[in-house]
């Protein structure tokens, strides 16, 4: 490991708050790195971005070291409560942590070793597929397509949320059965064991560290009277409900994504009907959790995908309500984790992991060849190894199922940051499993008529096969030309339905 590389590794350790003990100052830099390297996040190699993009990204890295930038002031436009929280946590040190000479060497290392451009892979898509018929249903929802949630739930109905806080319950014909509204956008709903609908509001939608998120319940008979359960959540994006400590009461696990700050927390329901918060991990970027007994000991564990810097997947093993974290997958900060599912891809009885990594809403909005859909197989001991990769620029969501009913698991994936010049029609792909994790990618009609951020699957028409509903979110303009975005916003293409035709062909 050369000296510059050692300094780069040390940079990330210091940036994450690792303090080197006074006695360690006597050690060589190389020895210190060997002791502590990897304690923050995986080292991002220069080859991950072009020289031009590193010029954009490096000043933001420097802010984490207390290195001021004349052109960047991340706190300037924040509200007082948010900036106060960030400052109190020391996200951006007030004192410079490394000398200018070291920072200059770090910048030179990246710029000298980065490529002029990234090599962009090409992928051939089949235009012929008979599994899905796609269409845009008519939905009486005013305004542009700003869909923040689609969710297929246990009552065999789809739930739809938008940026205005509307919550719609759709029947099997995708007509509105119930409608209510919240002060801020909804991002997830689940039923509790009493039959009430729990609804999670993200609060302010754009990346922030304000405590404006909340969770409420609704009586399905009267949708107009939501009851607040608790509030002041740091930008929550997803939740699960289950009895985690076997006391007969249903608890909550909430992914409080935040921005610079965030956490994964389980909320224990007490005998008074309120909740006590138990921190699982203090880290931004908790994106999605599943609650399952992964080690077969009779207790529900939690498996969570994290984005935002130290990206990866963690299993929190349950011991009577006490949880121990096991980091089973870890990725570099440009990986762009967005979504994941637990499913048995190879039929060995153990849940595998499929991940969509393509979050491109950062300081380097370019096509990245390492973004796409990945399958990690479980070795039977909850250790996971990547066995499949499908390159897909800006991959945002993935859903897996045996869509064509041929006995193996297929996938549908969508992209929020597709190739704007050549790939809008490929922003939705049906990956048909031909056996042994060999997938044929198929284009989907209508893919170029919206911007796809949310998706869910389920048998909404109760015909025995699995359908897919995808929501369009056209508010942001990163990576999309103004003319295309304007057309999308003027349309009423709120959701695209992929109606599965498999049962109809059998019948």
Short mmCIF file of N, CA, C and O in Angstrom, two decimals, residues 276-330:
data_model
loop_
_atom_site.label_atom_id
_atom_site.label_comp_id
_atom_site.label_asym_id
_atom_site.label_seq_id
_atom_site.Cartn_x
_atom_site.Cartn_y
_atom_site.Cartn_z
N UNK A 276 -42.01 2.80 23.51
CA UNK A 276 -40.70 3.17 24.03
C UNK A 276 -39.66 2.89 22.95
O UNK A 276 -39.58 1.78 22.40
N UNK A 277 -38.85 3.91 22.64
CA UNK A 277 -37.88 3.80 21.55
C UNK A 277 -36.62 3.09 22.01
O UNK A 277 -36.07 3.38 23.08
N UNK A 278 -36.15 2.12 21.19
CA UNK A 278 -34.90 1.40 21.45
C UNK A 278 -34.03 1.50 20.20
O UNK A 278 -34.35 0.94 19.15
N UNK A 279 -32.93 2.22 20.32
CA UNK A 279 -32.05 2.46 19.19
C UNK A 279 -31.33 1.18 18.79
O UNK A 279 -30.70 0.52 19.61
N UNK A 280 -31.43 0.82 17.51
CA UNK A 280 -30.69 -0.32 16.97
C UNK A 280 -29.37 0.13 16.35
O UNK A 280 -28.34 -0.52 16.53
N UNK A 281 -29.40 1.24 15.60
CA UNK A 281 -28.18 1.74 14.98
C UNK A 281 -28.34 3.22 14.71
O UNK A 281 -29.33 3.64 14.10
N UNK A 282 -27.37 4.00 15.17
CA UNK A 282 -27.35 5.43 14.92
C UNK A 282 -26.55 5.68 13.66
O UNK A 282 -25.32 5.74 13.68
N UNK A 283 -27.24 5.80 12.55
CA UNK A 283 -26.60 5.97 11.26
C UNK A 283 -27.65 6.42 10.26
O UNK A 283 -28.78 5.92 10.28
N UNK A 284 -27.31 7.36 9.36
CA UNK A 284 -28.29 7.74 8.34
C UNK A 284 -28.41 6.65 7.27
O UNK A 284 -27.54 5.79 7.13
N UNK A 285 -29.51 6.69 6.54
CA UNK A 285 -29.62 5.84 5.37
C UNK A 285 -30.36 4.54 5.53
O UNK A 285 -30.40 3.74 4.59
N UNK A 286 -30.96 4.26 6.70
CA UNK A 286 -31.77 3.05 6.83
C UNK A 286 -32.91 3.13 5.82
O UNK A 286 -33.73 4.05 5.85
N UNK A 287 -32.96 2.18 4.90
CA UNK A 287 -33.82 2.28 3.73
C UNK A 287 -34.99 1.31 3.76
O UNK A 287 -36.11 1.67 3.44
N UNK A 288 -34.74 0.08 4.17
CA UNK A 288 -35.79 -0.94 4.17
C UNK A 288 -35.41 -2.06 5.12
O UNK A 288 -34.25 -2.47 5.17
N UNK A 289 -36.39 -2.55 5.88
CA UNK A 289 -36.16 -3.64 6.83
C UNK A 289 -37.17 -4.75 6.62
O UNK A 289 -38.30 -4.51 6.18
N UNK A 290 -36.74 -5.97 6.92
CA UNK A 290 -37.63 -7.12 7.02
C UNK A 290 -37.51 -7.70 8.42
O UNK A 290 -36.42 -7.66 9.02
N UNK A 291 -38.60 -8.22 8.92
CA UNK A 291 -38.61 -8.86 10.24
C UNK A 291 -38.90 -10.33 10.03
O UNK A 291 -40.02 -10.72 9.68
N UNK A 292 -37.86 -11.16 10.22
CA UNK A 292 -37.98 -12.60 10.01
C UNK A 292 -37.04 -13.34 10.97
O UNK A 292 -36.04 -12.78 11.41
N UNK A 293 -37.36 -14.59 11.24
CA UNK A 293 -36.49 -15.43 12.07
C UNK A 293 -35.41 -16.04 11.18
O UNK A 293 -35.55 -17.14 10.67
N UNK A 294 -34.32 -15.32 11.03
CA UNK A 294 -33.29 -15.74 10.08
C UNK A 294 -32.40 -16.86 10.60
O UNK A 294 -31.86 -17.64 9.82
N UNK A 295 -32.21 -16.95 11.89
CA UNK A 295 -31.35 -18.01 12.43
C UNK A 295 -32.13 -19.16 13.06
O UNK A 295 -31.57 -20.03 13.74
N UNK A 296 -33.45 -19.18 12.83
CA UNK A 296 -34.32 -20.30 13.20
C UNK A 296 -34.27 -20.61 14.70
O UNK A 296 -34.28 -21.78 15.12
N UNK A 297 -34.24 -19.56 15.53
CA UNK A 297 -34.23 -19.79 16.98
C UNK A 297 -35.56 -19.44 17.62
O UNK A 297 -35.67 -19.39 18.86
N UNK A 298 -36.57 -19.17 16.81
CA UNK A 298 -37.89 -18.87 17.34
C UNK A 298 -38.12 -17.41 17.66
O UNK A 298 -39.19 -17.05 18.17
N UNK A 299 -37.14 -16.55 17.36
CA UNK A 299 -37.28 -15.12 17.63
C UNK A 299 -37.10 -14.33 16.34
O UNK A 299 -36.30 -14.71 15.47
N UNK A 300 -37.84 -13.25 16.24
CA UNK A 300 -37.84 -12.45 15.02
C UNK A 300 -36.60 -11.55 14.98
O UNK A 300 -36.37 -10.76 15.89
N UNK A 301 -35.83 -11.68 13.91
CA UNK A 301 -34.66 -10.84 13.69
C UNK A 301 -35.03 -9.71 12.72
O UNK A 301 -36.10 -9.70 12.13
N UNK A 302 -34.12 -8.78 12.56
CA UNK A 302 -34.34 -7.63 11.67
C UNK A 302 -33.18 -7.58 10.68
O UNK A 302 -32.02 -7.62 11.08
N UNK A 303 -33.48 -7.50 9.39
CA UNK A 303 -32.45 -7.35 8.37
C UNK A 303 -32.74 -6.05 7.62
O UNK A 303 -33.85 -5.81 7.17
N UNK A 304 -31.71 -5.20 7.51
CA UNK A 304 -31.90 -3.83 7.06
C UNK A 304 -30.86 -3.44 6.02
O UNK A 304 -29.68 -3.77 6.16
N UNK A 305 -31.31 -2.70 5.01
CA UNK A 305 -30.43 -2.12 4.01
C UNK A 305 -30.13 -0.67 4.40
O UNK A 305 -31.05 0.10 4.69
N UNK A 306 -28.83 -0.31 4.40
CA UNK A 306 -28.41 1.06 4.71
C UNK A 306 -27.77 1.68 3.47
O UNK A 306 -26.97 1.05 2.78
N UNK A 307 -28.10 2.95 3.21
CA UNK A 307 -27.43 3.75 2.19
C UNK A 307 -26.67 4.87 2.90
O UNK A 307 -26.38 4.77 4.10
N UNK A 308 -26.31 5.94 2.16
CA UNK A 308 -25.71 7.12 2.77
C UNK A 308 -24.32 6.88 3.34
O UNK A 308 -24.12 6.89 4.57
N UNK A 309 -23.35 6.66 2.53
CA UNK A 309 -21.96 6.59 3.01
C UNK A 309 -21.53 5.19 3.33
O UNK A 309 -20.93 4.50 2.50
N UNK A 310 -21.83 4.74 4.54
CA UNK A 310 -21.45 3.39 4.95
C UNK A 310 -22.57 2.45 4.55
O UNK A 310 -23.39 2.02 5.36
N UNK A 311 -22.60 2.09 3.26
CA UNK A 311 -23.72 1.33 2.72
C UNK A 311 -23.54 -0.16 2.96
O UNK A 311 -22.42 -0.67 3.03
N UNK A 312 -24.66 -0.87 3.06
CA UNK A 312 -24.60 -2.31 3.23
C UNK A 312 -25.85 -2.88 3.85
O UNK A 312 -26.87 -2.20 4.00
N UNK A 313 -25.79 -4.15 4.20
CA UNK A 313 -26.91 -4.87 4.80
C UNK A 313 -26.47 -5.42 6.15
O UNK A 313 -25.39 -6.01 6.26
N UNK A 314 -27.31 -5.22 7.15
CA UNK A 314 -27.04 -5.74 8.50
C UNK A 314 -28.19 -6.61 8.96
O UNK A 314 -29.36 -6.31 8.70
N UNK A 315 -27.83 -7.69 9.66
CA UNK A 315 -28.82 -8.49 10.37
C UNK A 315 -28.70 -8.16 11.85
O UNK A 315 -27.60 -8.17 12.42
N UNK A 316 -29.82 -7.86 12.48
CA UNK A 316 -29.86 -7.62 13.92
C UNK A 316 -30.53 -8.83 14.56
O UNK A 316 -31.75 -9.01 14.48
N UNK A 317 -29.70 -9.69 15.15
CA UNK A 317 -30.20 -10.93 15.74
C UNK A 317 -30.85 -10.64 17.09
O UNK A 317 -30.30 -9.92 17.93
N UNK A 318 -32.00 -11.26 17.29
CA UNK A 318 -32.84 -10.99 18.44
C UNK A 318 -32.57 -11.99 19.56
O UNK A 318 -32.61 -13.21 19.34
N UNK A 319 -32.31 -11.50 20.75
CA UNK A 319 -32.19 -12.32 21.95
C UNK A 319 -33.10 -11.73 23.01
O UNK A 319 -32.69 -10.90 23.81
N UNK A 320 -34.39 -12.12 22.95
CA UNK A 320 -35.39 -11.65 23.91
C UNK A 320 -35.47 -10.13 23.95
O UNK A 320 -35.54 -9.51 25.02
N UNK A 321 -35.46 -9.51 22.78
CA UNK A 321 -35.59 -8.06 22.72
C UNK A 321 -34.28 -7.31 22.75
O UNK A 321 -34.27 -6.08 22.65
N UNK A 322 -33.18 -8.03 22.87
CA UNK A 322 -31.85 -7.43 22.77
C UNK A 322 -31.25 -7.84 21.43
O UNK A 322 -31.24 -9.02 21.09
N UNK A 323 -30.73 -6.88 20.71
CA UNK A 323 -30.31 -7.12 19.33
C UNK A 323 -28.81 -6.93 19.16
O UNK A 323 -28.22 -6.00 19.70
N UNK A 324 -28.21 -7.84 18.38
CA UNK A 324 -26.79 -7.78 18.05
C UNK A 324 -26.64 -7.68 16.54
O UNK A 324 -27.19 -8.49 15.79
N UNK A 325 -25.86 -6.69 16.08
CA UNK A 325 -25.71 -6.45 14.65
C UNK A 325 -24.63 -7.32 14.03
O UNK A 325 -23.55 -7.49 14.59
N UNK A 326 -24.94 -7.86 12.85
CA UNK A 326 -23.97 -8.58 12.03
C UNK A 326 -24.00 -7.95 10.64
O UNK A 326 -24.98 -8.05 9.92
N UNK A 327 -22.89 -7.27 10.27
CA UNK A 327 -22.81 -6.66 8.94
C UNK A 327 -22.51 -7.76 7.93
O UNK A 327 -21.40 -8.28 7.87
N UNK A 328 -23.49 -8.11 7.11
CA UNK A 328 -23.30 -9.22 6.18
C UNK A 328 -22.89 -8.77 4.78
O UNK A 328 -22.34 -9.55 4.01
N UNK A 329 -23.18 -7.51 4.43
CA UNK A 329 -22.74 -6.95 3.16
C UNK A 329 -22.32 -5.51 3.39
O UNK A 329 -22.94 -4.79 4.19
N UNK A 330 -21.26 -5.09 2.68
CA UNK A 330 -20.77 -3.73 2.83
C UNK A 330 -20.32 -3.20 1.47
O UNK A 330 -19.65 -3.91 0.72
#
